[in-house]
Coordinates of N, CA, C and O in Angstrom, one line a residue:
M1 N -16.5 -33.2 86.7 CA -17.2 -34.3 87.3 C -17.4 -34.2 88.8 O -16.5 -33.8 89.5
R2 N -18.5 -34.5 89.3 CA -18.7 -34.5 90.7 C -18.8 -36.0 91.2 O -19.4 -36.8 90.5
T3 N -18.2 -36.3 92.3 CA -18.1 -37.6 92.8 C -18.5 -37.6 94.3 O -18.1 -36.7 95.0
A4 N -19.3 -38.5 94.7 CA -19.6 -38.6 96.1 C -19.6 -40.1 96.6 O -20.1 -40.9 95.8
S5 N -19.1 -40.3 97.8 CA -19.2 -41.7 98.3 C -19.9 -41.7 99.6 O -20.3 -42.8 100.1
A6 N -20.2 -40.6 100.2 CA -21.0 -40.6 101.5 C -22.4 -40.3 101.1 O -22.7 -39.6 100.2
D7 N -23.3 -40.8 101.9 CA -24.8 -40.6 101.8 C -25.2 -40.7 100.3 O -25.6 -39.8 99.7
L8 N -25.1 -42.0 99.9 CA -25.4 -42.3 98.5 C -26.9 -42.0 98.1 O -27.2 -41.8 96.9
L9 N -27.8 -41.9 99.0 CA -29.2 -41.7 98.7 C -29.6 -40.2 98.8 O -30.7 -39.9 98.7
A10 N -28.6 -39.3 99.0 CA -28.9 -37.8 99.1 C -29.3 -37.3 97.7 O -29.0 -37.8 96.7
V11 N -30.0 -36.2 97.8 CA -30.4 -35.5 96.5 C -29.2 -34.7 96.0 O -28.5 -34.1 96.7
R12 N -29.0 -34.8 94.7 CA -27.9 -34.1 94.0 C -28.5 -33.3 92.8 O -29.6 -33.6 92.3
T13 N -27.7 -32.4 92.3 CA -28.2 -31.5 91.2 C -27.2 -31.6 90.1 O -26.0 -31.4 90.3
V14 N -27.7 -31.8 88.9 CA -26.9 -31.8 87.7 C -26.7 -30.4 87.3 O -27.6 -29.6 87.2
T15 N -25.4 -30.0 86.9 CA -25.1 -28.6 86.5 C -24.6 -28.5 85.1 O -24.4 -27.4 84.6
V16 N -24.4 -29.6 84.4 CA -23.9 -29.6 83.1 C -24.9 -30.3 82.2 O -25.2 -31.5 82.4
D17 N -25.4 -29.6 81.1 CA -26.3 -30.2 80.2 C -25.7 -31.5 79.6 O -24.5 -31.6 79.2
G18 N -26.6 -32.5 79.4 CA -26.2 -33.8 78.8 C -25.4 -34.7 79.7 O -24.8 -35.6 79.2
S19 N -25.5 -34.5 81.0 CA -24.7 -35.3 81.9 C -25.3 -36.7 82.1 O -26.5 -37.0 81.9
D20 N -24.4 -37.6 82.5 CA -24.7 -39.0 82.8 C -24.5 -39.2 84.3 O -23.8 -38.5 84.9
V21 N -25.2 -40.2 84.8 CA -25.1 -40.6 86.2 C -24.6 -42.0 86.3 O -25.2 -42.9 85.7
W22 N -23.5 -42.2 87.0 CA -22.8 -43.5 87.1 C -22.7 -43.9 88.6 O -22.6 -43.1 89.5
L23 N -22.7 -45.3 88.8 CA -22.5 -45.8 90.2 C -21.6 -47.0 90.1 O -21.7 -47.8 89.3
R24 N -20.7 -47.0 91.1 CA -19.9 -48.2 91.3 C -20.1 -48.6 92.8 O -19.8 -47.8 93.7
V25 N -20.7 -49.8 93.0 CA -20.9 -50.3 94.4 C -19.5 -50.9 94.8 O -19.0 -51.8 94.1
T26 N -19.0 -50.4 95.9 CA -17.7 -50.8 96.3 C -17.8 -51.9 97.4 O -16.8 -52.7 97.6
D27 N -18.9 -52.1 98.0 CA -19.1 -53.1 99.0 C -20.6 -53.4 99.3 O -21.3 -52.5 99.6
S28 N -20.9 -54.7 99.0 CA -22.3 -55.1 99.3 C -22.3 -56.6 99.4 O -21.8 -57.3 98.6
P29 N -22.9 -57.1 100.5 CA -22.9 -58.6 100.7 C -24.0 -59.2 99.9 O -24.1 -60.5 99.9
V30 N -24.9 -58.4 99.3 CA -26.0 -59.0 98.6 C -26.2 -58.2 97.2 O -25.6 -57.2 97.1
D31 N -26.9 -58.9 96.3 CA -27.2 -58.2 95.0 C -28.0 -57.0 95.3 O -28.9 -57.0 96.2
L32 N -27.8 -55.9 94.6 CA -28.6 -54.7 94.7 C -29.2 -54.3 93.4 O -28.5 -54.5 92.3
E33 N -30.4 -53.7 93.4 CA -30.9 -53.1 92.2 C -31.1 -51.6 92.6 O -31.8 -51.3 93.6
I34 N -30.4 -50.7 91.8 CA -30.4 -49.3 92.1 C -31.0 -48.6 90.9 O -30.8 -48.9 89.7
R35 N -31.8 -47.5 91.2 CA -32.4 -46.7 90.1 C -32.3 -45.2 90.5 O -32.1 -45.0 91.7
W36 N -32.4 -44.3 89.6 CA -32.5 -42.9 90.0 C -33.9 -42.4 90.1 O -34.8 -43.0 89.4
C37 N -34.2 -41.5 90.9 CA -35.5 -40.9 91.1 C -35.4 -39.4 91.0 O -34.4 -38.8 91.2
R38 N -36.5 -38.8 90.6 CA -36.6 -37.3 90.4 C -37.9 -36.8 91.0 O -38.9 -37.4 90.7
D39 N -37.8 -35.7 91.7 CA -39.0 -35.0 92.2 C -39.8 -36.0 93.1 O -41.1 -36.0 93.0
G40 N -39.2 -36.9 93.8 CA -39.9 -37.8 94.7 C -40.6 -38.9 94.0 O -41.4 -39.6 94.6
R41 N -40.4 -39.1 92.7 CA -41.0 -40.2 92.0 C -39.9 -41.1 91.3 O -38.9 -40.5 90.9
V42 N -40.2 -42.3 91.1 CA -39.3 -43.2 90.4 C -39.3 -42.8 89.0 O -40.3 -42.5 88.3
A43 N -38.1 -42.7 88.4 CA -37.9 -42.3 87.1 C -37.1 -43.3 86.2 O -37.3 -43.5 85.1
G44 N -36.0 -43.8 86.8 CA -35.1 -44.7 86.1 C -35.4 -46.2 86.2 O -36.1 -46.6 87.2
S45 N -34.9 -46.9 85.3 CA -35.1 -48.4 85.4 C -34.0 -49.0 86.3 O -32.9 -48.4 86.4
P46 N -34.4 -50.0 87.1 CA -33.4 -50.6 88.0 C -32.2 -51.2 87.3 O -32.3 -51.8 86.2
V47 N -31.0 -51.0 87.9 CA -29.8 -51.5 87.3 C -29.2 -52.5 88.4 O -29.1 -52.1 89.5
L48 N -28.9 -53.7 88.0 CA -28.4 -54.8 88.9 C -26.9 -54.6 89.2 O -26.1 -54.5 88.3
F49 N -26.6 -54.7 90.5 CA -25.2 -54.7 90.9 C -25.1 -56.0 91.7 O -25.4 -56.0 92.9
P50 N -24.5 -57.0 91.1 CA -24.3 -58.3 91.8 C -23.3 -58.1 93.0 O -22.4 -57.4 92.9
A51 N -23.6 -58.8 94.1 CA -22.7 -58.8 95.2 C -21.3 -59.1 94.8 O -21.0 -60.0 94.0
G52 N -20.3 -58.3 95.2 CA -18.9 -58.5 94.9 C -18.5 -57.9 93.6 O -17.3 -57.9 93.3
D53 N -19.4 -57.6 92.7 CA -19.0 -57.0 91.4 C -18.8 -55.5 91.6 O -19.7 -54.8 92.0
R54 N -17.6 -55.0 91.3 CA -17.3 -53.6 91.5 C -17.3 -52.7 90.2 O -16.6 -51.7 90.2
S55 N -18.0 -53.2 89.2 CA -18.0 -52.5 87.9 C -18.8 -51.2 88.1 O -19.8 -51.1 88.8
R56 N -18.4 -50.2 87.3 CA -19.1 -48.9 87.3 C -20.2 -49.1 86.2 O -19.9 -49.6 85.1
R57 N -21.4 -48.7 86.6 CA -22.6 -48.9 85.7 C -23.3 -47.6 85.5 O -23.5 -46.8 86.4
L58 N -23.8 -47.4 84.3 CA -24.6 -46.2 84.0 C -26.0 -46.4 84.5 O -26.7 -47.4 84.3
L59 N -26.5 -45.4 85.3 CA -27.8 -45.4 85.8 C -28.8 -44.5 84.9 O -30.0 -44.8 84.9
G60 N -28.3 -43.5 84.3 CA -29.1 -42.6 83.5 C -28.2 -41.7 82.7 O -27.1 -41.4 83.0
A61 N -28.8 -41.2 81.5 CA -28.0 -40.5 80.6 C -28.7 -39.2 80.1 O -29.9 -39.2 80.1
N62 N -27.9 -38.3 79.7 CA -28.3 -37.1 79.0 C -29.3 -36.2 79.8 O -30.3 -35.7 79.4
F63 N -29.0 -36.0 81.1 CA -29.8 -35.2 82.0 C -29.5 -33.7 81.7 O -28.4 -33.3 81.5
P64 N -30.5 -32.9 81.7 CA -30.3 -31.4 81.5 C -29.8 -30.8 82.8 O -30.1 -31.3 83.9
A65 N -29.1 -29.7 82.6 CA -28.7 -28.9 83.8 C -29.9 -28.5 84.6 O -31.0 -28.2 84.1
G66 N -29.8 -28.5 85.9 CA -30.9 -28.2 86.8 C -31.7 -29.4 87.3 O -32.5 -29.3 88.2
T67 N -31.5 -30.6 86.7 CA -32.1 -31.8 87.2 C -31.7 -32.2 88.5 O -30.5 -32.2 88.8
T68 N -32.6 -32.4 89.5 CA -32.2 -33.0 90.8 C -32.6 -34.5 90.7 O -33.6 -34.9 90.2
F69 N -31.8 -35.3 91.4 CA -32.0 -36.7 91.4 C -31.5 -37.3 92.7 O -30.7 -36.6 93.4
R70 N -31.9 -38.5 93.0 CA -31.4 -39.2 94.1 C -31.4 -40.7 93.7 O -32.0 -41.1 92.7
L71 N -30.6 -41.5 94.4 CA -30.6 -42.9 94.1 C -31.6 -43.6 95.0 O -31.9 -43.2 96.1
D72 N -32.1 -44.8 94.6 CA -33.1 -45.5 95.3 C -32.7 -47.0 95.2 O -32.4 -47.5 94.1
V73 N -32.8 -47.7 96.3 CA -32.6 -49.2 96.3 C -34.0 -49.8 96.1 O -34.9 -49.5 96.8
V74 N -34.1 -50.7 95.1 CA -35.3 -51.4 94.8 C -35.5 -52.4 95.9 O -34.6 -53.3 96.1
G75 N -36.7 -52.4 96.5 CA -36.9 -53.3 97.6 C -36.1 -52.9 98.8 O -35.5 -51.8 98.9
E76 N -36.0 -53.8 99.8 CA -35.2 -53.6 101.0 C -33.9 -54.3 100.9 O -33.8 -55.5 100.7
S77 N -32.7 -53.6 100.9 CA -31.5 -54.3 100.9 C -31.2 -55.0 102.2 O -30.5 -56.0 102.2
G78 N -31.6 -54.4 103.3 CA -31.4 -55.0 104.6 C -30.0 -55.1 105.0 O -29.6 -55.7 106.0
Q79 N -29.1 -54.6 104.2 CA -27.6 -54.7 104.4 C -27.0 -53.4 104.2 O -27.5 -52.5 103.5
D80 N -25.9 -53.2 104.9 CA -25.1 -52.0 104.6 C -24.3 -52.2 103.3 O -23.9 -53.3 103.0
W81 N -24.3 -51.1 102.5 CA -23.5 -51.1 101.3 C -22.9 -49.8 101.1 O -23.3 -48.8 101.7
S82 N -21.9 -49.7 100.2 CA -21.2 -48.5 99.9 C -20.9 -48.4 98.5 O -20.9 -49.4 97.8
G83 N -20.6 -47.2 98.0 CA -20.2 -47.1 96.6 C -19.8 -45.6 96.3 O -19.7 -44.8 97.2
V84 N -19.6 -45.4 95.0 CA -19.2 -44.1 94.5 C -20.2 -43.7 93.4 O -20.3 -44.4 92.4
V85 N -20.8 -42.5 93.5 CA -21.7 -42.0 92.4 C -21.0 -40.9 91.7 O -20.4 -40.0 92.4
D86 N -21.0 -40.9 90.4 CA -20.5 -39.8 89.6 C -21.6 -39.2 88.8 O -22.4 -39.9 88.2
W87 N -21.6 -37.8 88.7 CA -22.6 -37.2 87.8 C -21.9 -35.9 87.2 O -20.7 -35.6 87.6
N88 N -22.5 -35.3 86.3 CA -21.9 -34.2 85.5 C -20.8 -34.7 84.7 O -19.7 -34.0 84.5
V89 N -20.9 -35.9 84.1 CA -19.9 -36.5 83.3 C -20.5 -36.9 81.9 O -21.7 -37.0 81.8

């Protein structure tokens, strides 16, 4: 499993076939909607992360090895937020 907490909007690469992508928002003063994107285009459906809720949520499933993805905030969050993204799981 790969985990990252810095630069949550960076591009990442899946290396294990059938991998899932998870996110746990650890700090946000506002509700966030996060989705995954691939090849510069929106691909995933938005997942709601209510302010103060630190549950780990599935963003996408069953990615083939070699898939590159990044996370995207739907709309403008206008706030600093942090979290932990897991992939290759």
